[in-house]
Coordinates of C-alpha atoms and ligand atoms in Angstrom, one line a residue:
M1 CA 97.3 129.3 68.8
E2 CA 97.5 125.6 67.9
R3 CA 99.2 122.9 70.4
E4 CA 102.7 122.0 68.8
S5 CA 102.9 118.2 69.3
M6 CA 106.5 115.9 70.1
E7 CA 106.8 112.4 69.1
F8 CA 108.8 109.9 71.2
D9 CA 108.8 106.1 71.4
V10 CA 108.3 105.8 74.6
V11 CA 106.6 109.5 77.7
I12 CA 106.4 108.7 81.2
V13 CA 104.0 111.0 83.1
G14 CA 105.2 111.1 86.4
G15 CA 109.5 111.9 87.6
G16 CA 109.5 110.0 90.8
P17 CA 110.7 106.5 91.7
S18 CA 108.8 104.3 89.1
G19 CA 108.9 106.8 87.2
L20 CA 112.8 107.4 86.4
S21 CA 113.3 103.5 87.0
A22 CA 110.5 102.8 83.7
A23 CA 112.8 104.9 81.9
I24 CA 116.2 104.0 83.4
R25 CA 115.8 100.9 81.9
L26 CA 114.5 101.2 79.4
R27 CA 117.2 103.3 78.1
Q28 CA 119.8 101.0 79.5
L29 CA 117.9 98.3 77.2
A30 CA 118.4 99.9 73.9
L31 CA 121.8 101.1 74.4
A32 CA 122.8 97.2 75.4
S33 CA 121.1 96.2 72.0
E34 CA 122.1 99.2 69.8
R35 CA 118.3 100.4 68.9
E36 CA 117.1 104.1 68.5
L37 CA 114.5 104.4 71.8
T38 CA 113.5 107.9 72.2
V39 CA 112.0 108.3 75.7
C40 CA 110.9 111.2 77.5
V41 CA 109.3 111.9 81.5
I42 CA 107.1 114.9 82.3
E43 CA 107.0 115.7 86.1
K44 CA 104.4 118.2 87.1
G45 CA 106.9 120.3 90.1
S46 CA 109.1 121.9 89.1
E47 CA 112.1 120.2 89.5
L48 CA 112.2 116.6 90.0
G49 CA 111.9 115.9 94.0
A50 CA 110.2 118.4 94.3
H51 CA 106.0 116.9 94.7
I52 CA 107.9 114.1 96.6
L53 CA 107.0 113.0 100.0
S54 CA 107.6 110.1 101.5
G55 CA 109.0 108.4 104.6
A56 CA 111.0 107.2 104.1
V57 CA 113.1 103.3 104.6
I58 CA 114.1 101.9 101.7
E59 CA 114.9 98.6 100.4
T60 CA 117.4 98.4 98.8
G61 CA 116.8 94.9 95.8
A62 CA 114.9 97.2 92.6
L63 CA 118.1 99.8 93.1
D64 CA 120.5 96.5 93.2
E65 CA 119.2 95.3 89.8
L66 CA 118.9 98.5 88.1
I67 CA 122.5 100.0 89.2
P68 CA 124.1 97.5 90.4
D69 CA 126.9 99.9 91.0
W70 CA 124.5 103.1 92.7
K71 CA 126.9 103.0 95.8
A72 CA 130.0 104.3 93.7
K73 CA 127.9 106.9 91.9
G74 CA 126.8 108.6 94.7
A75 CA 123.2 107.2 95.3
P76 CA 122.3 109.4 98.5
L77 CA 121.8 106.8 100.7
N78 CA 123.7 107.1 103.4
T79 CA 122.1 105.5 106.5
P80 CA 121.8 102.4 107.2
A81 CA 118.2 100.8 109.2
G82 CA 120.0 101.4 112.7
D83 CA 117.7 100.2 116.2
D84 CA 114.1 99.0 115.1
R85 CA 111.5 100.1 117.9
F86 CA 107.4 99.8 117.6
L87 CA 106.1 101.7 120.8
F88 CA 102.4 101.9 121.4
L89 CA 101.6 104.8 122.7
T90 CA 98.5 105.6 125.9
K91 CA 98.3 108.9 126.4
D92 CA 100.8 109.4 129.3
K93 CA 103.3 105.7 128.5
A94 CA 105.2 104.3 125.5
V95 CA 104.6 101.2 126.2
R96 CA 107.8 98.8 123.6
L97 CA 106.2 95.9 121.8
M98 CA 107.8 92.9 119.8
T99 CA 108.8 94.3 115.8
P100 CA 106.5 92.7 113.7
P101 CA 109.1 91.2 110.7
Q102 CA 107.3 92.8 108.1
M103 CA 109.0 96.3 110.2
N104 CA 112.4 94.6 110.1
N105 CA 114.9 97.1 108.1
H106 CA 118.0 95.0 108.9
G107 CA 120.0 96.4 105.4
N108 CA 117.5 99.0 104.5
Y109 CA 118.8 102.6 104.3
I110 CA 116.8 106.0 106.0
V111 CA 116.5 108.6 103.2
S112 CA 115.2 112.0 101.5
L113 CA 113.3 110.1 98.9
G114 CA 112.7 113.6 97.4
N115 CA 117.1 113.8 97.0
V116 CA 117.1 110.0 95.8
V117 CA 114.4 110.9 92.7
R118 CA 117.1 113.3 91.8
W119 CA 120.3 111.2 92.1
L120 CA 117.9 108.6 90.2
G121 CA 116.7 111.6 87.6
A122 CA 120.6 112.4 87.2
Q123 CA 120.8 109.0 85.9
A124 CA 118.3 109.0 84.0
E125 CA 119.7 112.0 81.9
E126 CA 122.9 110.5 81.5
L127 CA 122.0 108.3 79.5
G128 CA 120.2 110.3 77.2
V129 CA 115.9 110.1 79.0
E130 CA 114.5 114.0 77.9
I131 CA 113.6 115.4 81.8
F132 CA 110.5 117.9 81.7
P133 CA 109.9 119.6 84.7
G134 CA 107.3 122.0 85.9
F135 CA 105.0 120.3 83.0
A136 CA 101.3 118.5 84.5
A137 CA 100.1 115.9 81.8
A138 CA 96.1 117.7 82.1
E139 CA 94.8 115.7 79.4
V140 CA 95.1 111.7 78.2
L141 CA 95.2 111.5 74.1
Y142 CA 93.8 109.1 72.1
D143 CA 93.7 107.7 68.2
E144 CA 90.7 107.0 66.0
S145 CA 91.0 103.1 67.7
G146 CA 90.0 105.2 71.0
A147 CA 94.2 103.9 72.3
V148 CA 96.2 106.3 73.8
R149 CA 98.0 108.6 72.3
G150 CA 99.8 110.5 74.3
V151 CA 99.7 113.7 77.0
A152 CA 99.3 117.0 75.9
T153 CA 100.1 119.5 78.6
G154 CA 98.2 121.7 80.1
D155 CA 97.7 125.5 78.7
M156 CA 100.0 128.5 80.7
G157 CA 98.7 131.2 81.3
I158 CA 94.3 130.8 81.5
G159 CA 93.0 133.3 84.1
K160 CA 91.3 132.5 87.2
D161 CA 87.9 133.5 85.2
G162 CA 88.5 130.5 82.4
E163 CA 90.0 133.4 79.8
P164 CA 93.8 133.7 78.5
T165 CA 95.9 135.7 79.6
G166 CA 98.8 138.2 78.0
N167 CA 101.5 135.2 79.3
Y168 CA 98.9 132.7 77.5
T169 CA 100.7 129.8 76.2
P170 CA 99.1 126.6 74.3
G171 CA 99.7 123.2 76.6
V172 CA 102.3 120.7 74.0
E173 CA 101.1 117.0 72.5
L174 CA 103.7 114.1 73.7
L175 CA 103.2 111.2 71.4
A176 CA 104.4 108.1 71.8
R177 CA 104.2 104.8 71.1
Q178 CA 103.7 103.5 74.3
T179 CA 102.7 105.5 77.1
I180 CA 103.5 104.7 81.1
F181 CA 101.6 106.1 83.9
A182 CA 103.7 106.9 86.5
E183 CA 101.6 109.3 88.6
G184 CA 101.3 108.4 92.3
C185 CA 98.8 107.5 94.9
R186 CA 95.5 108.7 93.0
G187 CA 97.1 109.8 90.0
S188 CA 94.6 112.7 88.2
L189 CA 95.0 111.0 84.4
T190 CA 94.9 107.6 85.9
K191 CA 91.4 107.9 87.5
T192 CA 90.0 109.4 83.8
L193 CA 91.9 105.7 82.4
F194 CA 90.4 103.6 85.5
E195 CA 86.9 104.6 84.1
R196 CA 87.6 104.7 80.3
F197 CA 88.7 101.4 80.5
D198 CA 86.9 99.9 82.7
L199 CA 90.5 98.7 84.6
C200 CA 88.8 98.0 88.0
K201 CA 86.1 95.9 87.2
D202 CA 88.0 92.8 88.6
C203 CA 89.4 94.7 92.1
D204 CA 88.7 95.5 95.1
V205 CA 88.1 99.5 95.5
Q206 CA 91.4 101.7 96.7
T207 CA 91.6 102.5 100.2
Y208 CA 94.2 104.9 100.9
G209 CA 96.0 107.1 104.0
I210 CA 96.5 110.5 104.5
G211 CA 100.6 110.7 105.3
I212 CA 102.0 114.0 107.2
K213 CA 105.4 115.0 107.5
E214 CA 107.4 116.6 108.9
L215 CA 110.9 117.1 108.7
W216 CA 113.3 118.5 112.1
E217 CA 117.1 119.2 112.4
V218 CA 117.2 118.0 116.1
D219 CA 119.5 118.6 119.4
P220 CA 122.2 116.0 118.7
A221 CA 121.9 114.9 122.1
Q222 CA 118.5 113.9 120.8
H223 CA 119.9 112.4 117.3
K224 CA 120.5 108.8 117.7
L225 CA 121.2 108.0 113.9
G226 CA 120.1 105.0 111.8
Q227 CA 116.8 104.5 114.6
I228 CA 113.9 103.6 113.7
V229 CA 110.5 104.3 115.8
H230 CA 106.4 103.2 114.5
T231 CA 104.5 104.3 117.4
V232 CA 100.1 103.2 117.2
G233 CA 97.7 103.9 119.8
W234 CA 97.8 107.0 121.0
P235 CA 95.9 110.0 120.3
L236 CA 94.1 107.7 117.4
D237 CA 91.3 105.8 119.4
T238 CA 91.7 102.1 118.7
K239 CA 88.9 102.2 115.5
T240 CA 91.2 104.5 113.4
Y241 CA 93.8 102.9 111.4
G242 CA 97.3 104.7 111.5
G243 CA 100.4 106.1 113.3
S244 CA 103.4 107.6 113.1
F245 CA 107.0 107.2 112.2
L246 CA 110.2 108.5 113.5
Y247 CA 113.9 108.0 111.4
H248 CA 116.8 109.8 112.7
L249 CA 119.2 110.4 109.2
E250 CA 122.1 112.7 108.8
N251 CA 123.2 116.1 110.1
N252 CA 120.9 115.4 113.7
Q253 CA 117.9 115.8 111.6
V254 CA 115.0 113.8 112.3
A255 CA 111.8 112.9 109.4
V256 CA 108.4 112.8 111.7
G257 CA 105.0 111.5 110.2
F258 CA 101.4 110.0 111.1
V259 CA 99.1 108.2 108.8
V260 CA 95.8 108.1 109.0
G261 CA 93.1 105.2 107.5
L262 CA 91.3 107.5 105.6
D263 CA 88.6 104.6 106.3
Y264 CA 88.2 107.1 109.6
A265 CA 84.7 107.2 110.5
N266 CA 84.4 110.3 112.8
P267 CA 83.8 113.4 110.6
H268 CA 84.8 115.6 113.2
L269 CA 88.2 114.2 113.1
S270 CA 91.5 116.1 111.8
P271 CA 95.0 113.8 110.7
F272 CA 97.2 116.9 111.0
E273 CA 95.4 117.6 114.7
E274 CA 96.2 114.0 115.5
F275 CA 99.7 114.8 114.1
Q276 CA 100.5 117.9 115.7
R277 CA 99.2 116.5 119.0
F278 CA 101.4 113.3 118.9
K279 CA 104.6 115.0 119.0
T280 CA 103.3 116.5 122.5
H281 CA 103.3 112.7 123.8
P282 CA 105.8 112.9 126.7
A283 CA 107.7 110.2 125.0
I284 CA 108.0 111.9 122.3
R285 CA 107.8 115.9 123.4
P286 CA 111.8 115.6 124.1
I287 CA 112.9 114.7 120.7
F288 CA 111.9 117.6 119.1
E289 CA 111.9 120.8 122.3
G290 CA 114.8 122.5 121.4
G291 CA 114.7 121.8 117.7
R292 CA 114.3 123.5 114.3
R293 CA 111.8 122.5 111.9
I294 CA 112.6 122.4 108.1
S295 CA 109.8 121.5 106.4
Y296 CA 106.2 120.1 105.9
G297 CA 104.5 118.1 103.6
A298 CA 100.9 115.5 102.9
R299 CA 100.7 112.6 100.6
A300 CA 98.4 109.9 100.2
L301 CA 99.2 106.5 100.6
S302 CA 98.0 103.7 98.6
E303 CA 96.8 100.7 100.9
G304 CA 94.5 98.2 99.1
G305 CA 97.6 95.9 98.3
I306 CA 96.8 93.2 95.6
Q307 CA 93.5 93.0 95.7
S308 CA 93.5 96.6 95.0
V309 CA 95.6 95.9 92.3
P310 CA 93.9 97.5 89.0
K311 CA 94.3 95.8 85.3
L312 CA 97.5 97.4 84.5
T313 CA 97.4 97.8 80.6
F314 CA 94.7 99.3 78.2
P315 CA 95.9 100.4 74.1
G316 CA 98.8 102.5 74.1
G317 CA 99.4 102.8 77.7
M318 CA 99.8 101.0 81.1
L319 CA 100.1 102.2 85.1
V320 CA 103.1 101.6 87.3
G321 CA 103.8 102.2 91.0
D322 CA 101.7 104.1 93.4
T323 CA 99.5 105.2 90.6
A324 CA 97.8 101.4 90.8
G325 CA 98.7 100.1 94.2
F326 CA 102.2 98.9 94.4
L327 CA 102.7 99.3 97.8
N328 CA 102.4 97.5 100.8
V329 CA 101.0 98.6 103.6
P330 CA 102.7 96.6 106.4
K331 CA 106.0 97.8 105.7
I332 CA 104.9 100.7 104.7
K333 CA 106.9 100.5 101.9
G334 CA 106.2 101.4 98.6
T335 CA 109.3 102.6 96.7
H336 CA 111.3 99.2 96.1
T337 CA 107.6 98.0 94.3
A338 CA 107.2 101.0 92.5
M339 CA 110.7 101.0 90.9
K340 CA 111.0 97.4 90.0
T341 CA 107.2 97.5 88.2
G342 CA 108.4 100.5 86.6
M343 CA 111.4 98.2 85.4
M344 CA 109.4 95.3 84.2
A345 CA 107.2 97.8 82.6
A346 CA 110.2 98.8 80.7
E347 CA 111.2 95.5 79.5
A348 CA 107.9 94.4 78.3
V349 CA 107.4 98.2 76.0
F350 CA 111.3 97.7 75.0
E351 CA 110.4 93.9 74.0
V352 CA 107.3 94.8 72.1
L353 CA 108.6 98.3 70.3
T354 CA 111.6 97.1 69.2
V355 CA 109.9 94.1 67.3
E356 CA 106.6 95.3 66.1
E357 CA 106.7 99.4 63.5
G358 CA 104.5 101.6 64.9
G359 CA 102.3 101.7 67.5
P360 CA 100.2 102.2 70.0
F361 CA 100.4 98.8 71.3
E362 CA 98.3 97.3 74.3
V363 CA 101.5 95.3 76.0
D364 CA 100.3 92.7 78.1
S365 CA 103.0 91.1 78.6
Y366 CA 103.9 93.4 81.7
S367 CA 101.2 92.1 83.9
A368 CA 102.5 88.3 83.0
K369 CA 106.1 89.6 84.1
V370 CA 104.0 91.5 88.0
K371 CA 102.1 88.7 88.5
D372 CA 105.5 86.7 87.8
S373 CA 107.5 89.1 90.0
W374 CA 108.2 89.2 93.7
V375 CA 106.8 92.1 94.2
W376 CA 103.1 90.0 93.5
S377 CA 104.2 87.5 95.8
E378 CA 106.0 89.5 98.3
L379 CA 102.3 92.0 98.2
Y380 CA 100.0 87.9 98.3
Q381 CA 101.5 87.5 101.2
S382 CA 100.0 90.7 103.4
R383 CA 97.6 91.4 102.2
N384 CA 94.9 90.2 104.7
V385 CA 96.9 92.8 107.5
R386 CA 95.7 96.5 105.7
P387 CA 91.9 95.1 105.9
S388 CA 92.0 92.6 109.4
F389 CA 92.0 96.3 111.1
H390 CA 88.4 96.9 110.4
K391 CA 88.1 95.4 113.0
G392 CA 89.8 97.5 115.1
L393 CA 93.6 97.9 116.5
W394 CA 93.4 95.1 118.7
A395 CA 91.9 92.5 116.1
G396 CA 93.5 94.0 113.4
I397 CA 97.2 93.2 115.5
A398 CA 95.8 89.8 116.7
Y399 CA 95.3 88.6 113.5
S400 CA 98.0 90.0 112.1
A401 CA 100.3 87.7 114.2
I402 CA 98.3 85.0 113.5
D403 CA 98.6 85.5 109.5
T404 CA 102.3 86.0 109.5
Y405 CA 103.6 83.6 112.0
I406 CA 101.0 80.9 111.8
L407 CA 99.4 81.1 107.8
R408 CA 102.4 83.3 107.0
G409 CA 100.3 85.3 104.1
R410 CA 99.0 81.2 102.5
A411 CA 95.3 82.1 103.9
P412 CA 92.8 80.8 102.1
W413 CA 90.9 83.4 102.0
T414 CA 91.2 87.6 100.8
F415 CA 90.0 89.9 103.0
H416 CA 88.2 92.8 100.9
H417 CA 88.1 96.6 101.1
H418 CA 85.2 99.6 101.2
P419 CA 85.5 102.6 99.9
D420 CA 86.6 105.8 102.5
H421 CA 84.1 107.8 100.9
T422 CA 81.0 105.9 102.5
A423 CA 83.2 105.6 106.0
L424 CA 82.5 108.8 107.0
G425 CA 79.6 108.9 109.8
K426 CA 77.2 111.9 110.2
A427 CA 78.7 115.2 112.0
A428 CA 75.3 114.3 115.3
D429 CA 76.4 110.9 115.0
Y430 CA 79.9 111.2 116.9
P431 CA 82.1 112.9 118.8
K432 CA 83.3 116.6 118.1
I433 CA 87.2 116.0 119.2
D434 CA 88.6 118.8 121.6
Y435 CA 92.6 119.3 120.4
P436 CA 95.3 121.6 121.5
K437 CA 95.9 124.6 121.0
P438 CA 99.3 124.5 118.6
D439 CA 102.5 125.6 121.2
G440 CA 104.1 126.8 118.2
K441 CA 107.7 124.7 120.3
V442 CA 106.3 121.5 119.2
S443 CA 103.6 121.7 117.4
F444 CA 101.5 123.7 114.7
D445 CA 99.0 125.2 113.1
R446 CA 97.9 125.2 109.3
L447 CA 99.4 128.1 108.1
S448 CA 102.6 128.5 109.2
S449 CA 103.4 124.5 108.5
V450 CA 101.6 125.2 104.9
F451 CA 104.6 128.3 104.4
I452 CA 107.6 125.8 105.3
S453 CA 106.7 123.3 102.6
N454 CA 107.1 126.3 99.9
T455 CA 104.0 125.9 98.4
N456 CA 103.6 127.8 95.4
H457 CA 101.3 128.0 92.8
E458 CA 100.4 131.2 89.9
E459 CA 96.9 132.7 91.9
N460 CA 95.8 133.6 88.2
Q461 CA 94.5 130.5 86.9
P462 CA 91.4 128.5 87.2
I463 CA 90.8 126.6 90.3
H464 CA 92.6 123.6 90.1
L465 CA 89.8 121.9 92.7
K466 CA 86.8 120.9 90.2
L467 CA 83.3 120.9 92.3
K468 CA 80.7 118.4 90.5
D469 CA 77.9 120.6 92.2
E470 CA 78.9 123.6 93.5
G471 CA 76.0 123.1 96.3
V472 CA 76.8 119.8 97.9
P473 CA 79.7 122.1 99.8
L474 CA 76.7 123.4 102.3
T475 CA 73.7 121.1 101.6
V476 CA 75.4 117.8 101.8
N477 CA 78.8 118.3 102.9
L478 CA 78.4 121.3 106.1
A479 CA 74.7 120.9 106.8
L480 CA 75.7 116.7 107.5
Y481 CA 79.1 116.0 107.7
D482 CA 80.0 119.8 109.3
A483 CA 82.4 120.9 106.1
P484 CA 84.8 117.3 106.8
E485 CA 87.0 119.1 104.2
Q486 CA 88.1 122.1 106.6
R487 CA 89.8 119.8 109.0
Y488 CA 90.8 116.0 106.1
C489 CA 92.4 118.3 104.3
P490 CA 96.0 119.1 105.3
A491 CA 97.2 122.8 104.3
G492 CA 93.6 125.1 105.2
V493 CA 92.9 124.8 101.7
Y494 CA 88.3 124.1 102.2
E495 CA 87.2 127.2 104.7
I496 CA 84.2 127.7 105.5
V497 CA 83.6 131.8 106.0
T498 CA 80.7 133.8 106.7
D499 CA 79.3 137.8 106.7
D500 CA 80.1 139.8 109.8
A501 CA 76.8 138.6 111.2
G502 CA 78.2 134.9 111.2
Q503 CA 75.3 134.0 108.2
S504 CA 75.6 133.5 104.7
P505 CA 77.9 130.5 104.8
R506 CA 79.5 129.7 101.8
L507 CA 82.8 127.7 100.8
Q508 CA 86.2 129.8 100.8
I509 CA 88.6 127.2 98.5
N510 CA 92.4 128.6 99.4
A511 CA 94.0 126.3 96.2
Q512 CA 97.0 128.1 96.2
N513 CA 98.1 126.0 99.3
C514 CA 97.8 123.0 97.4
L515 CA 99.8 120.5 98.7
H516 CA 99.1 117.8 96.3
C517 CA 98.0 115.2 98.7
K518 CA 95.1 115.0 96.9
T519 CA 93.3 113.6 100.2
C520 CA 90.1 115.5 99.1
D521 CA 89.7 113.9 96.2
I522 CA 89.1 110.3 98.2
K523 CA 87.6 111.4 101.0
D524 CA 84.6 113.5 100.0
P525 CA 82.8 111.6 101.3
T526 CA 80.2 112.5 97.4
Q527 CA 82.6 112.6 95.8
N528 CA 82.7 116.0 94.9
I529 CA 85.7 117.0 94.4
N530 CA 87.7 116.2 91.8
W531 CA 91.3 117.3 91.6
V532 CA 93.3 118.0 89.0
V533 CA 96.8 119.5 87.7
P534 CA 97.3 123.6 87.7
E535 CA 99.6 124.7 85.9
G536 CA 102.3 123.0 86.0
S537 CA 105.2 123.7 88.2
G538 CA 102.6 125.2 90.7
G539 CA 102.6 122.9 94.6
P540 CA 104.5 122.3 96.6
N541 CA 108.9 123.2 96.6
Y542 CA 110.0 120.5 99.1
P543 CA 113.9 120.4 99.5
N544 CA 115.0 116.7 100.2
M545 CA 110.8 115.4 102.0
Ligands
FAD601 C1 103.3 109.6 104.2 C2 105.0 108.5 104.0 C3 106.3 107.6 104.1 C4 106.3 106.2 103.2 N1 107.1 106.1 103.8 C5 107.3 105.3 103.0 C6 109.3 104.1 103.3 O1 109.8 105.6 103.7 N2 109.7 103.8 102.3 C7 108.9 103.2 100.9 O2 109.5 102.5 100.7 N3 108.0 104.2 100.5 C8 107.1 105.6 101.6 N4 106.7 104.8 101.1 C9 106.0 105.2 99.3 C10 106.3 105.9 98.9 O3 106.9 107.3 98.9 C11 105.4 105.3 97.5 O4 105.7 104.0 96.9 C12 106.8 105.6 96.0 O5 106.8 106.9 96.1 C13 105.8 106.2 95.3 O6 106.7 105.8 93.3 P1 105.6 106.1 92.5 O7 106.7 106.9 91.7 O8 105.2 105.8 92.2 O9 104.6 107.4 93.0 P2 105.7 109.2 93.5 O10 106.5 108.9 93.9 O11 104.1 109.6 94.2 O12 105.6 109.9 91.7 C14 104.9 110.3 91.2 C15 105.6 111.6 90.7 O13 104.9 111.9 89.3 C16 103.8 113.6 89.7 N5 103.5 113.6 88.7 C17 101.3 113.0 89.5 N6 101.3 113.4 88.6 C18 101.5 114.1 87.5 C19 101.5 114.6 86.0 N7 99.1 114.4 86.1 N8 102.1 115.3 84.8 C20 103.3 115.4 85.6 N9 103.9 114.6 86.7 C21 102.8 114.1 87.4 C22 104.5 114.1 91.1 O14 105.0 114.8 90.7 C23 105.5 113.4 91.5 O15 106.1 113.2 91.4 C24 105.7 106.1 101.8 C25 104.5 106.7 101.7 C26 104.2 107.9 101.6 C27 102.9 108.9 101.5
SF4_602 S1 93.5 120.7 98.7 FE1 93.1 118.9 98.2 S2 94.9 118.0 97.5 FE2 94.7 120.4 97.9 S3 95.9 119.3 100.0 FE3 94.0 120.2 100.9 S4 93.6 117.9 100.8 FE4 95.5 117.6 100.2

């Protein structure tokens, strides 16, 4: 069967804050100047918001610019940020530290980013954007000159064996004069564009964190509407970057999450178990005791900052939001920068497409707009904070204080990053970590957690976690690193199983549990795992993460 094709002026891959902001801005400009401009957004989640996982406390600067009357239009920003607390935890104590200025949230809102994205989607549709949820962009299409010509969605109905089943439907080609990639952190197509157009040749490698989050409904006596708490310290050692967030939002809900920098060294570490253990701290446990866990999920974050931002444009396309690494790490915020880069991309594309005929084009004025914007100056100022933690927690806190209060981000030097996968040490060189068993009250196991992420994949499809070399999981990962994928995957996708006699180990991949966090694609020590999109609409179905 032949693939059908559809033609648009602009195709946007990913219906997150950056992709939808680009779509809205394009249609606003088209309507204001009474020009024809067709815009389509494709989203791999079963609906908009289904794959969105964030904290989230958001800054409204970009939203104010995009939709100034967002309040009147019913945007789900209902909880103004209140009291900000920054705690250092030891095993049994919590010491309040001065809140770093980047973490001052006065004027911000605590939201479910999934719900904000659903609302942005409704605004986009009202303006005439065509949104196709449940379709994963599986392949970048190129024209004869090598320029990006659009994307193709994956075929549906391919069996585990790679052969078409009775439900086979070929993918669709979505062709465009400009394709905007808004896939979020570690985009699977963006990765291929990095290679094809050598986009990272002048920047640092990207460095990442994994964020694991739960949404709870807590005892009203424990709920403090608008309160924002961040912690560092226990249960992580001082060499491992990370910490927690607790945001008290509406309906007695608390969003609690734990972020671990993926440059950690001890292969025995499990970010999932660190998170579960964190909730048992004497200062934290009472918040959740007697409460109900509503949802669970995980997602990687780009932590490299401005040093790791690649070249943003190439013939036929461009990168916006987290897929290009526009997250401000000291703030743990990327929504405002994702939205603003989406808007700037739209403005640059609009200027070109309405003057020139045909396409595809390389719209390099977008890069110039970004460099002239508050996004660039904000990320420039904070660029040395994350890498200063390479020397440990206390050195990082001390340097960050000097950088923020005295140098004000204007230091004449820029620290660099190293790849996360090479930071992993050998199992024999690091102590095993004895994690406590989950108590089923405030701490849980992986499988019951994945259950409440509503994750679902068609079972009869090829595994979307591709091993470049089938032998490496045993000869390298198990032999040298004690199979770290069993611990860094927050969904229990990777399991070393043996026969009844405990012999003949092999790696079993439970791909149907995958939360699309992308950690395995980042942290596998020899980069042997390649995450590609499964059939469209597969993955988590987060209600309001
Ligand atoms: C744990 C955690 C806490 C955070 N806390 C905050 C916070 O408090 N405040 C804040 O401002 N930011 C926070 N962030 C960062 C914020 O969530 C991101 O910066 C923001 O979501 C980036 O928007 P985006 O549109 O670039 O990407 P995303 O929000 O990741 O959206 C990308 C979308 O593209 C879709 N997609 C990806 N690939 C494809 C494909 N090939 N085909 C079709 N669809 C595809 C995905 O399903 C997804 O819906 C946090 C992030 C995490 C992980
Ligand atoms: S398989 Fe990879 S992408 Fe999926 S949940 Fe596990 S670590 Fe994340």
